[in-house]
Amino acid sequence: MNLQRIIRGTFQKTLGFAVLVSLGSLFYADRPLQSQSIALSPEYQAALAALNIPVAVPTYIPDGFTLSQITINLCPSDIRQGGDCREGTSYQIIYRNPENTCLMIEAIGGGLGGPDSEFHYITQTDLLGEVEIRFGENPGDGNTPRPEQLTTPQSQLYNFPAIGRSGRPPYYAVRVEEQRYLCGNNTSISPLEFEQIIQSLVLLE
């Protein structure tokens, strides 16, 4: 598979270092996503498949979100880990709605840790098994959320990166991004809808 051909010249090969692929022009798709559709064309899927890691994608996205950007960081197995390749090959799939709420699905090789959030709870998923959903101030005390908090949008909403049932990296995380990519505050996604997104993850075939 010719990844350079797939992404139409946006591929920049740097021998011995990470290959960072920013797919802004190729992966901007200003069309609404439908439930039960990952809204990735065969060309997009081929670029992700070229990473040679299991790629998790959602089969449910809330109404009004569009595919905004996909960024992949390709790290050949024969180079030293460091810099962009510190945690190995990775990717980010970003969806955005008219309110500028951003939903990001990502895979990373490691580097996990950090303090707990203000609130957290556990949910079960088919792909990742038991997953911890977190939101609120960070660091926090890891309190159990109240029922009414689960049905309204919350800040800093994400799941602690979870590994697939194979027990091998990468680790997968979904987050409502509020700090990067010019994303706004979360005004759209409640923890319960976020949970539905995580539970919809499947591996790209």
JSON list of C-alpha atoms in Angstrom, two decimals, residues 8-204:
[
{"chain": "A", "resi": 8, "resn": "ARG", "atom": "CA", "xyz": [-1.89, 13.00, -1.98]},
{"chain": "A", "resi": 9, "resn": "GLY", "atom": "CA", "xyz": [1.42, 14.52, -1.10]},
{"chain": "A", "resi": 10, "resn": "THR", "atom": "CA", "xyz": [0.79, 15.40, 2.54]},
{"chain": "A", "resi": 11, "resn": "PHE", "atom": "CA", "xyz": [3.06, 12.55, 3.61]},
{"chain": "A", "resi": 12, "resn": "GLN", "atom": "CA", "xyz": [6.53, 13.71, 4.66]},
{"chain": "A", "resi": 13, "resn": "LYS", "atom": "CA", "xyz": [9.05, 10.96, 5.23]},
{"chain": "A", "resi": 14, "resn": "THR", "atom": "CA", "xyz": [11.83, 11.73, 7.72]},
{"chain": "A", "resi": 15, "resn": "LEU", "atom": "CA", "xyz": [14.30, 8.88, 7.90]},
{"chain": "A", "resi": 16, "resn": "GLY", "atom": "CA", "xyz": [14.91, 7.72, 11.46]},
{"chain": "A", "resi": 17, "resn": "PHE", "atom": "CA", "xyz": [12.23, 9.88, 13.05]},
{"chain": "A", "resi": 18, "resn": "ALA", "atom": "CA", "xyz": [8.50, 9.98, 13.39]},
{"chain": "A", "resi": 19, "resn": "VAL", "atom": "CA", "xyz": [6.47, 10.39, 10.28]},
{"chain": "A", "resi": 20, "resn": "LEU", "atom": "CA", "xyz": [3.84, 12.93, 11.21]},
{"chain": "A", "resi": 21, "resn": "VAL", "atom": "CA", "xyz": [0.94, 13.07, 8.80]},
{"chain": "A", "resi": 22, "resn": "SER", "atom": "CA", "xyz": [-1.43, 16.00, 9.11]},
{"chain": "A", "resi": 23, "resn": "LEU", "atom": "CA", "xyz": [-4.42, 15.27, 6.94]},
{"chain": "A", "resi": 24, "resn": "GLY", "atom": "CA", "xyz": [-6.24, 18.58, 7.16]},
{"chain": "A", "resi": 25, "resn": "SER", "atom": "CA", "xyz": [-7.16, 19.05, 3.50]},
{"chain": "A", "resi": 26, "resn": "LEU", "atom": "CA", "xyz": [-7.84, 15.39, 2.81]},
{"chain": "A", "resi": 27, "resn": "PHE", "atom": "CA", "xyz": [-9.92, 14.60, 5.85]},
{"chain": "A", "resi": 28, "resn": "TYR", "atom": "CA", "xyz": [-12.13, 17.65, 6.17]},
{"chain": "A", "resi": 29, "resn": "ALA", "atom": "CA", "xyz": [-15.61, 16.40, 5.32]},
{"chain": "A", "resi": 30, "resn": "ASP", "atom": "CA", "xyz": [-18.35, 18.93, 5.95]},
{"chain": "A", "resi": 31, "resn": "ARG", "atom": "CA", "xyz": [-21.23, 16.52, 5.94]},
{"chain": "A", "resi": 32, "resn": "PRO", "atom": "CA", "xyz": [-23.36, 15.40, 8.89]},
{"chain": "A", "resi": 33, "resn": "LEU", "atom": "CA", "xyz": [-22.62, 11.99, 10.33]},
{"chain": "A", "resi": 34, "resn": "GLN", "atom": "CA", "xyz": [-25.48, 9.55, 10.74]},
{"chain": "A", "resi": 35, "resn": "SER", "atom": "CA", "xyz": [-25.90, 7.20, 13.68]},
{"chain": "A", "resi": 36, "resn": "GLN", "atom": "CA", "xyz": [-24.45, 3.74, 12.99]},
{"chain": "A", "resi": 37, "resn": "SER", "atom": "CA", "xyz": [-22.07, 5.17, 10.38]},
{"chain": "A", "resi": 38, "resn": "ILE", "atom": "CA", "xyz": [-18.39, 5.89, 10.89]},
{"chain": "A", "resi": 39, "resn": "ALA", "atom": "CA", "xyz": [-18.50, 8.26, 7.86]},
{"chain": "A", "resi": 40, "resn": "LEU", "atom": "CA", "xyz": [-15.01, 7.29, 6.68]},
{"chain": "A", "resi": 41, "resn": "SER", "atom": "CA", "xyz": [-14.54, 6.70, 2.96]},
{"chain": "A", "resi": 42, "resn": "PRO", "atom": "CA", "xyz": [-12.50, 3.70, 1.74]},
{"chain": "A", "resi": 43, "resn": "GLU", "atom": "CA", "xyz": [-9.61, 6.09, 1.04]},
{"chain": "A", "resi": 44, "resn": "TYR", "atom": "CA", "xyz": [-9.64, 7.37, 4.61]},
{"chain": "A", "resi": 45, "resn": "GLN", "atom": "CA", "xyz": [-9.88, 3.86, 5.98]},
{"chain": "A", "resi": 46, "resn": "ALA", "atom": "CA", "xyz": [-6.90, 2.80, 3.85]},
{"chain": "A", "resi": 47, "resn": "ALA", "atom": "CA", "xyz": [-4.74, 5.59, 5.29]},
{"chain": "A", "resi": 48, "resn": "LEU", "atom": "CA", "xyz": [-5.59, 4.49, 8.83]},
{"chain": "A", "resi": 49, "resn": "ALA", "atom": "CA", "xyz": [-5.04, 0.83, 7.98]},
{"chain": "A", "resi": 50, "resn": "ALA", "atom": "CA", "xyz": [-1.53, 1.70, 6.77]},
{"chain": "A", "resi": 51, "resn": "LEU", "atom": "CA", "xyz": [-0.55, 2.39, 10.39]},
{"chain": "A", "resi": 52, "resn": "ASN", "atom": "CA", "xyz": [-0.43, -1.36, 11.01]},
{"chain": "A", "resi": 53, "resn": "ILE", "atom": "CA", "xyz": [-2.10, -1.07, 14.42]},
{"chain": "A", "resi": 54, "resn": "PRO", "atom": "CA", "xyz": [-5.69, -1.98, 15.33]},
{"chain": "A", "resi": 55, "resn": "VAL", "atom": "CA", "xyz": [-7.75, 1.14, 14.61]},
{"chain": "A", "resi": 56, "resn": "ALA", "atom": "CA", "xyz": [-10.85, 1.76, 16.76]},
{"chain": "A", "resi": 57, "resn": "VAL", "atom": "CA", "xyz": [-13.62, 3.86, 15.21]},
{"chain": "A", "resi": 58, "resn": "PRO", "atom": "CA", "xyz": [-17.09, 4.83, 16.47]},
{"chain": "A", "resi": 59, "resn": "THR", "atom": "CA", "xyz": [-20.27, 3.47, 14.93]},
{"chain": "A", "resi": 60, "resn": "TYR", "atom": "CA", "xyz": [-22.34, 6.09, 16.78]},
{"chain": "A", "resi": 61, "resn": "ILE", "atom": "CA", "xyz": [-21.78, 9.84, 16.78]},
{"chain": "A", "resi": 62, "resn": "PRO", "atom": "CA", "xyz": [-24.31, 12.39, 18.12]},
{"chain": "A", "resi": 63, "resn": "ASP", "atom": "CA", "xyz": [-26.45, 14.24, 15.59]},
{"chain": "A", "resi": 64, "resn": "GLY", "atom": "CA", "xyz": [-24.92, 17.41, 14.17]},
{"chain": "A", "resi": 65, "resn": "PHE", "atom": "CA", "xyz": [-21.27, 16.35, 14.31]},
{"chain": "A", "resi": 66, "resn": "THR", "atom": "CA", "xyz": [-19.12, 16.29, 11.17]},
{"chain": "A", "resi": 67, "resn": "LEU", "atom": "CA", "xyz": [-15.75, 14.71, 10.53]},
{"chain": "A", "resi": 68, "resn": "SER", "atom": "CA", "xyz": [-13.31, 17.59, 11.04]},
{"chain": "A", "resi": 69, "resn": "GLN", "atom": "CA", "xyz": [-9.77, 16.22, 10.97]},
{"chain": "A", "resi": 70, "resn": "ILE", "atom": "CA", "xyz": [-7.69, 13.06, 11.15]},
{"chain": "A", "resi": 71, "resn": "THR", "atom": "CA", "xyz": [-4.04, 13.15, 12.18]},
{"chain": "A", "resi": 72, "resn": "ILE", "atom": "CA", "xyz": [-1.78, 10.12, 12.17]},
{"chain": "A", "resi": 73, "resn": "ASN", "atom": "CA", "xyz": [1.73, 9.73, 13.57]},
{"chain": "A", "resi": 74, "resn": "LEU", "atom": "CA", "xyz": [3.45, 6.83, 11.83]},
{"chain": "A", "resi": 75, "resn": "CYS", "atom": "CA", "xyz": [6.49, 5.41, 13.64]},
{"chain": "A", "resi": 76, "resn": "PRO", "atom": "CA", "xyz": [8.32, 2.61, 11.81]},
{"chain": "A", "resi": 77, "resn": "SER", "atom": "CA", "xyz": [9.26, -0.31, 14.03]},
{"chain": "A", "resi": 78, "resn": "ASP", "atom": "CA", "xyz": [12.97, -0.02, 13.20]},
{"chain": "A", "resi": 79, "resn": "ILE", "atom": "CA", "xyz": [13.55, 3.47, 14.65]},
{"chain": "A", "resi": 80, "resn": "ARG", "atom": "CA", "xyz": [14.34, 4.50, 18.21]},
{"chain": "A", "resi": 81, "resn": "GLN", "atom": "CA", "xyz": [11.46, 5.73, 20.30]},
{"chain": "A", "resi": 82, "resn": "GLY", "atom": "CA", "xyz": [11.72, 9.44, 21.03]},
{"chain": "A", "resi": 83, "resn": "GLY", "atom": "CA", "xyz": [10.26, 12.78, 20.05]},
{"chain": "A", "resi": 84, "resn": "ASP", "atom": "CA", "xyz": [7.01, 12.27, 18.16]},
{"chain": "A", "resi": 85, "resn": "CYS", "atom": "CA", "xyz": [7.63, 8.53, 18.39]},
{"chain": "A", "resi": 86, "resn": "ARG", "atom": "CA", "xyz": [8.05, 8.51, 22.17]},
{"chain": "A", "resi": 87, "resn": "GLU", "atom": "CA", "xyz": [4.81, 6.55, 22.53]},
{"chain": "A", "resi": 88, "resn": "GLY", "atom": "CA", "xyz": [4.85, 4.84, 19.13]},
{"chain": "A", "resi": 89, "resn": "THR", "atom": "CA", "xyz": [2.39, 5.05, 16.26]},
{"chain": "A", "resi": 90, "resn": "SER", "atom": "CA", "xyz": [-0.79, 6.95, 17.06]},
{"chain": "A", "resi": 91, "resn": "TYR", "atom": "CA", "xyz": [-3.82, 8.60, 15.48]},
{"chain": "A", "resi": 92, "resn": "GLN", "atom": "CA", "xyz": [-6.57, 11.10, 16.29]},
{"chain": "A", "resi": 93, "resn": "ILE", "atom": "CA", "xyz": [-10.01, 11.33, 14.67]},
{"chain": "A", "resi": 94, "resn": "ILE", "atom": "CA", "xyz": [-11.80, 14.59, 15.45]},
{"chain": "A", "resi": 95, "resn": "TYR", "atom": "CA", "xyz": [-15.49, 15.38, 14.96]},
{"chain": "A", "resi": 96, "resn": "ARG", "atom": "CA", "xyz": [-16.97, 18.85, 15.45]},
{"chain": "A", "resi": 97, "resn": "ASN", "atom": "CA", "xyz": [-20.49, 20.29, 15.65]},
{"chain": "A", "resi": 98, "resn": "PRO", "atom": "CA", "xyz": [-21.85, 23.80, 14.88]},
{"chain": "A", "resi": 99, "resn": "GLU", "atom": "CA", "xyz": [-21.42, 24.78, 18.56]},
{"chain": "A", "resi": 100, "resn": "ASN", "atom": "CA", "xyz": [-17.68, 23.98, 18.18]},
{"chain": "A", "resi": 101, "resn": "THR", "atom": "CA", "xyz": [-17.84, 21.05, 20.57]},
{"chain": "A", "resi": 102, "resn": "CYS", "atom": "CA", "xyz": [-15.11, 18.59, 19.55]},
{"chain": "A", "resi": 103, "resn": "LEU", "atom": "CA", "xyz": [-15.12, 14.83, 20.01]},
{"chain": "A", "resi": 104, "resn": "MET", "atom": "CA", "xyz": [-11.79, 13.06, 19.60]},
{"chain": "A", "resi": 105, "resn": "ILE", "atom": "CA", "xyz": [-11.05, 9.34, 19.28]},
{"chain": "A", "resi": 106, "resn": "GLU", "atom": "CA", "xyz": [-7.36, 8.54, 19.67]},
{"chain": "A", "resi": 107, "resn": "ALA", "atom": "CA", "xyz": [-4.92, 5.68, 20.07]},
{"chain": "A", "resi": 108, "resn": "ILE", "atom": "CA", "xyz": [-1.54, 5.95, 21.80]},
{"chain": "A", "resi": 109, "resn": "GLY", "atom": "CA", "xyz": [1.23, 3.50, 22.60]},
{"chain": "A", "resi": 110, "resn": "GLY", "atom": "CA", "xyz": [1.73, 4.34, 26.28]},
{"chain": "A", "resi": 111, "resn": "GLY", "atom": "CA", "xyz": [2.77, 7.13, 28.60]},
{"chain": "A", "resi": 112, "resn": "LEU", "atom": "CA", "xyz": [-0.31, 6.79, 30.78]},
{"chain": "A", "resi": 113, "resn": "GLY", "atom": "CA", "xyz": [-0.78, 8.20, 34.25]},
{"chain": "A", "resi": 114, "resn": "GLY", "atom": "CA", "xyz": [-1.77, 11.38, 36.01]},
{"chain": "A", "resi": 115, "resn": "PRO", "atom": "CA", "xyz": [-4.22, 12.36, 38.75]},
{"chain": "A", "resi": 116, "resn": "ASP", "atom": "CA", "xyz": [-7.86, 11.40, 39.03]},
{"chain": "A", "resi": 117, "resn": "SER", "atom": "CA", "xyz": [-10.67, 13.74, 37.97]},
{"chain": "A", "resi": 118, "resn": "GLU", "atom": "CA", "xyz": [-13.37, 15.28, 40.14]},
{"chain": "A", "resi": 119, "resn": "PHE", "atom": "CA", "xyz": [-15.87, 12.59, 39.11]},
{"chain": "A", "resi": 120, "resn": "HIS", "atom": "CA", "xyz": [-15.58, 9.14, 37.61]},
{"chain": "A", "resi": 121, "resn": "TYR", "atom": "CA", "xyz": [-17.57, 5.96, 37.04]},
{"chain": "A", "resi": 122, "resn": "ILE", "atom": "CA", "xyz": [-17.17, 2.61, 35.28]},
{"chain": "A", "resi": 123, "resn": "THR", "atom": "CA", "xyz": [-18.92, 1.32, 32.18]},
{"chain": "A", "resi": 124, "resn": "GLN", "atom": "CA", "xyz": [-18.63, -1.90, 30.17]},
{"chain": "A", "resi": 125, "resn": "THR", "atom": "CA", "xyz": [-17.75, -2.02, 26.48]},
{"chain": "A", "resi": 126, "resn": "ASP", "atom": "CA", "xyz": [-17.51, -4.83, 23.94]},
{"chain": "A", "resi": 127, "resn": "LEU", "atom": "CA", "xyz": [-14.17, -3.70, 22.52]},
{"chain": "A", "resi": 128, "resn": "LEU", "atom": "CA", "xyz": [-12.28, -2.50, 25.59]},
{"chain": "A", "resi": 129, "resn": "GLY", "atom": "CA", "xyz": [-13.97, -4.28, 28.46]},
{"chain": "A", "resi": 130, "resn": "GLU", "atom": "CA", "xyz": [-14.25, -2.18, 31.61]},
{"chain": "A", "resi": 131, "resn": "VAL", "atom": "CA", "xyz": [-13.69, 1.54, 30.95]},
{"chain": "A", "resi": 132, "resn": "GLU", "atom": "CA", "xyz": [-13.45, 4.43, 33.41]},
{"chain": "A", "resi": 133, "resn": "ILE", "atom": "CA", "xyz": [-15.24, 7.64, 32.39]},
{"chain": "A", "resi": 134, "resn": "ARG", "atom": "CA", "xyz": [-13.97, 10.84, 34.02]},
{"chain": "A", "resi": 135, "resn": "PHE", "atom": "CA", "xyz": [-15.04, 14.48, 34.08]},
{"chain": "A", "resi": 136, "resn": "GLY", "atom": "CA", "xyz": [-14.74, 17.70, 36.09]},
{"chain": "A", "resi": 137, "resn": "GLU", "atom": "CA", "xyz": [-11.75, 19.38, 37.66]},
{"chain": "A", "resi": 138, "resn": "ASN", "atom": "CA", "xyz": [-8.37, 17.69, 37.39]},
{"chain": "A", "resi": 139, "resn": "PRO", "atom": "CA", "xyz": [-6.85, 16.83, 39.80]},
{"chain": "A", "resi": 140, "resn": "GLY", "atom": "CA", "xyz": [-9.90, 15.73, 41.73]},
{"chain": "A", "resi": 141, "resn": "ASP", "atom": "CA", "xyz": [-11.12, 13.25, 44.30]},
{"chain": "A", "resi": 142, "resn": "GLY", "atom": "CA", "xyz": [-12.77, 10.72, 41.99]},
{"chain": "A", "resi": 143, "resn": "ASN", "atom": "CA", "xyz": [-16.27, 11.17, 43.39]},
{"chain": "A", "resi": 144, "resn": "THR", "atom": "CA", "xyz": [-19.31, 9.25, 42.19]},
{"chain": "A", "resi": 145, "resn": "PRO", "atom": "CA", "xyz": [-21.39, 11.57, 39.97]},
{"chain": "A", "resi": 146, "resn": "ARG", "atom": "CA", "xyz": [-24.99, 12.43, 40.81]},
{"chain": "A", "resi": 147, "resn": "PRO", "atom": "CA", "xyz": [-27.66, 11.12, 38.39]},
{"chain": "A", "resi": 148, "resn": "GLU", "atom": "CA", "xyz": [-28.47, 14.60, 37.10]},
{"chain": "A", "resi": 149, "resn": "GLN", "atom": "CA", "xyz": [-24.81, 15.17, 36.18]},
{"chain": "A", "resi": 150, "resn": "LEU", "atom": "CA", "xyz": [-24.91, 12.23, 33.80]},
{"chain": "A", "resi": 151, "resn": "THR", "atom": "CA", "xyz": [-27.59, 13.79, 31.61]},
{"chain": "A", "resi": 152, "resn": "THR", "atom": "CA", "xyz": [-26.06, 17.26, 31.11]},
{"chain": "A", "resi": 153, "resn": "PRO", "atom": "CA", "xyz": [-22.81, 18.27, 29.32]},
{"chain": "A", "resi": 154, "resn": "GLN", "atom": "CA", "xyz": [-19.77, 18.22, 31.61]},
{"chain": "A", "resi": 155, "resn": "SER", "atom": "CA", "xyz": [-16.31, 19.75, 31.27]},
{"chain": "A", "resi": 156, "resn": "GLN", "atom": "CA", "xyz": [-13.12, 17.70, 30.75]},
{"chain": "A", "resi": 157, "resn": "LEU", "atom": "CA", "xyz": [-15.08, 14.60, 29.77]},
{"chain": "A", "resi": 158, "resn": "TYR", "atom": "CA", "xyz": [-12.94, 11.63, 28.70]},
{"chain": "A", "resi": 159, "resn": "ASN", "atom": "CA", "xyz": [-12.21, 8.00, 29.37]},
{"chain": "A", "resi": 160, "resn": "PHE", "atom": "CA", "xyz": [-8.96, 6.87, 30.95]},
{"chain": "A", "resi": 161, "resn": "PRO", "atom": "CA", "xyz": [-7.05, 5.20, 28.08]},
{"chain": "A", "resi": 162, "resn": "ALA", "atom": "CA", "xyz": [-7.98, 1.53, 27.88]},
{"chain": "A", "resi": 163, "resn": "ILE", "atom": "CA", "xyz": [-6.32, -1.38, 26.14]},
{"chain": "A", "resi": 164, "resn": "GLY", "atom": "CA", "xyz": [-8.15, -3.84, 23.91]},
{"chain": "A", "resi": 165, "resn": "ARG", "atom": "CA", "xyz": [-8.98, -7.38, 24.94]},
{"chain": "A", "resi": 166, "resn": "SER", "atom": "CA", "xyz": [-5.76, -8.59, 23.27]},
{"chain": "A", "resi": 167, "resn": "GLY", "atom": "CA", "xyz": [-3.88, -7.07, 26.22]},
{"chain": "A", "resi": 168, "resn": "ARG", "atom": "CA", "xyz": [-1.42, -5.31, 23.89]},
{"chain": "A", "resi": 169, "resn": "PRO", "atom": "CA", "xyz": [-1.08, -1.61, 22.96]},
{"chain": "A", "resi": 170, "resn": "PRO", "atom": "CA", "xyz": [-2.29, 0.71, 21.62]},
{"chain": "A", "resi": 171, "resn": "TYR", "atom": "CA", "xyz": [-4.46, 2.27, 24.29]},
{"chain": "A", "resi": 172, "resn": "TYR", "atom": "CA", "xyz": [-7.69, 3.90, 23.17]},
{"chain": "A", "resi": 173, "resn": "ALA", "atom": "CA", "xyz": [-9.29, 7.06, 24.53]},
{"chain": "A", "resi": 174, "resn": "VAL", "atom": "CA", "xyz": [-12.31, 9.15, 23.65]},
{"chain": "A", "resi": 175, "resn": "ARG", "atom": "CA", "xyz": [-12.46, 12.73, 24.91]},
{"chain": "A", "resi": 176, "resn": "VAL", "atom": "CA", "xyz": [-14.44, 15.90, 24.46]},
{"chain": "A", "resi": 177, "resn": "GLU", "atom": "CA", "xyz": [-11.48, 18.07, 23.51]},
{"chain": "A", "resi": 178, "resn": "GLU", "atom": "CA", "xyz": [-11.58, 21.61, 24.91]},
{"chain": "A", "resi": 179, "resn": "GLN", "atom": "CA", "xyz": [-7.93, 22.73, 24.83]},
{"chain": "A", "resi": 180, "resn": "ARG", "atom": "CA", "xyz": [-6.56, 22.02, 21.35]},
{"chain": "A", "resi": 181, "resn": "TYR", "atom": "CA", "xyz": [-7.61, 22.36, 17.70]},
{"chain": "A", "resi": 182, "resn": "LEU", "atom": "CA", "xyz": [-9.50, 25.62, 18.44]},
{"chain": "A", "resi": 183, "resn": "CYS", "atom": "CA", "xyz": [-12.24, 23.60, 20.12]},
{"chain": "A", "resi": 184, "resn": "GLY", "atom": "CA", "xyz": [-14.80, 25.26, 22.39]},
{"chain": "A", "resi": 185, "resn": "ASN", "atom": "CA", "xyz": [-16.24, 24.20, 25.72]},
{"chain": "A", "resi": 186, "resn": "ASN", "atom": "CA", "xyz": [-18.45, 21.14, 25.88]},
{"chain": "A", "resi": 187, "resn": "THR", "atom": "CA", "xyz": [-22.03, 22.35, 25.44]},
{"chain": "A", "resi": 188, "resn": "SER", "atom": "CA", "xyz": [-23.37, 19.24, 23.71]},
{"chain": "A", "resi": 189, "resn": "ILE", "atom": "CA", "xyz": [-22.27, 15.86, 25.09]},
{"chain": "A", "resi": 190, "resn": "SER", "atom": "CA", "xyz": [-23.46, 14.44, 28.41]},
{"chain": "A", "resi": 191, "resn": "PRO", "atom": "CA", "xyz": [-21.63, 11.58, 30.14]},
{"chain": "A", "resi": 192, "resn": "LEU", "atom": "CA", "xyz": [-24.42, 9.16, 29.18]},
{"chain": "A", "resi": 193, "resn": "GLU", "atom": "CA", "xyz": [-24.15, 10.07, 25.49]},
{"chain": "A", "resi": 194, "resn": "PHE", "atom": "CA", "xyz": [-20.37, 9.93, 25.78]},
{"chain": "A", "resi": 195, "resn": "GLU", "atom": "CA", "xyz": [-20.76, 6.44, 27.23]},
{"chain": "A", "resi": 196, "resn": "GLN", "atom": "CA", "xyz": [-22.83, 5.46, 24.19]},
{"chain": "A", "resi": 197, "resn": "ILE", "atom": "CA", "xyz": [-20.03, 6.63, 21.89]},
{"chain": "A", "resi": 198, "resn": "ILE", "atom": "CA", "xyz": [-17.42, 4.56, 23.74]},
{"chain": "A", "resi": 199, "resn": "GLN", "atom": "CA", "xyz": [-19.65, 1.51, 23.70]},
{"chain": "A", "resi": 200, "resn": "SER", "atom": "CA", "xyz": [-20.02, 1.85, 19.92]},
{"chain": "A", "resi": 201, "resn": "LEU", "atom": "CA", "xyz": [-16.29, 1.51, 19.19]},
{"chain": "A", "resi": 202, "resn": "VAL", "atom": "CA", "xyz": [-15.30, -1.27, 16.79]},
{"chain": "A", "resi": 203, "resn": "LEU", "atom": "CA", "xyz": [-12.06, -2.19, 15.06]},
{"chain": "A", "resi": 204, "resn": "LEU", "atom": "CA", "xyz": [-11.67, -1.00, 11.49]}
]
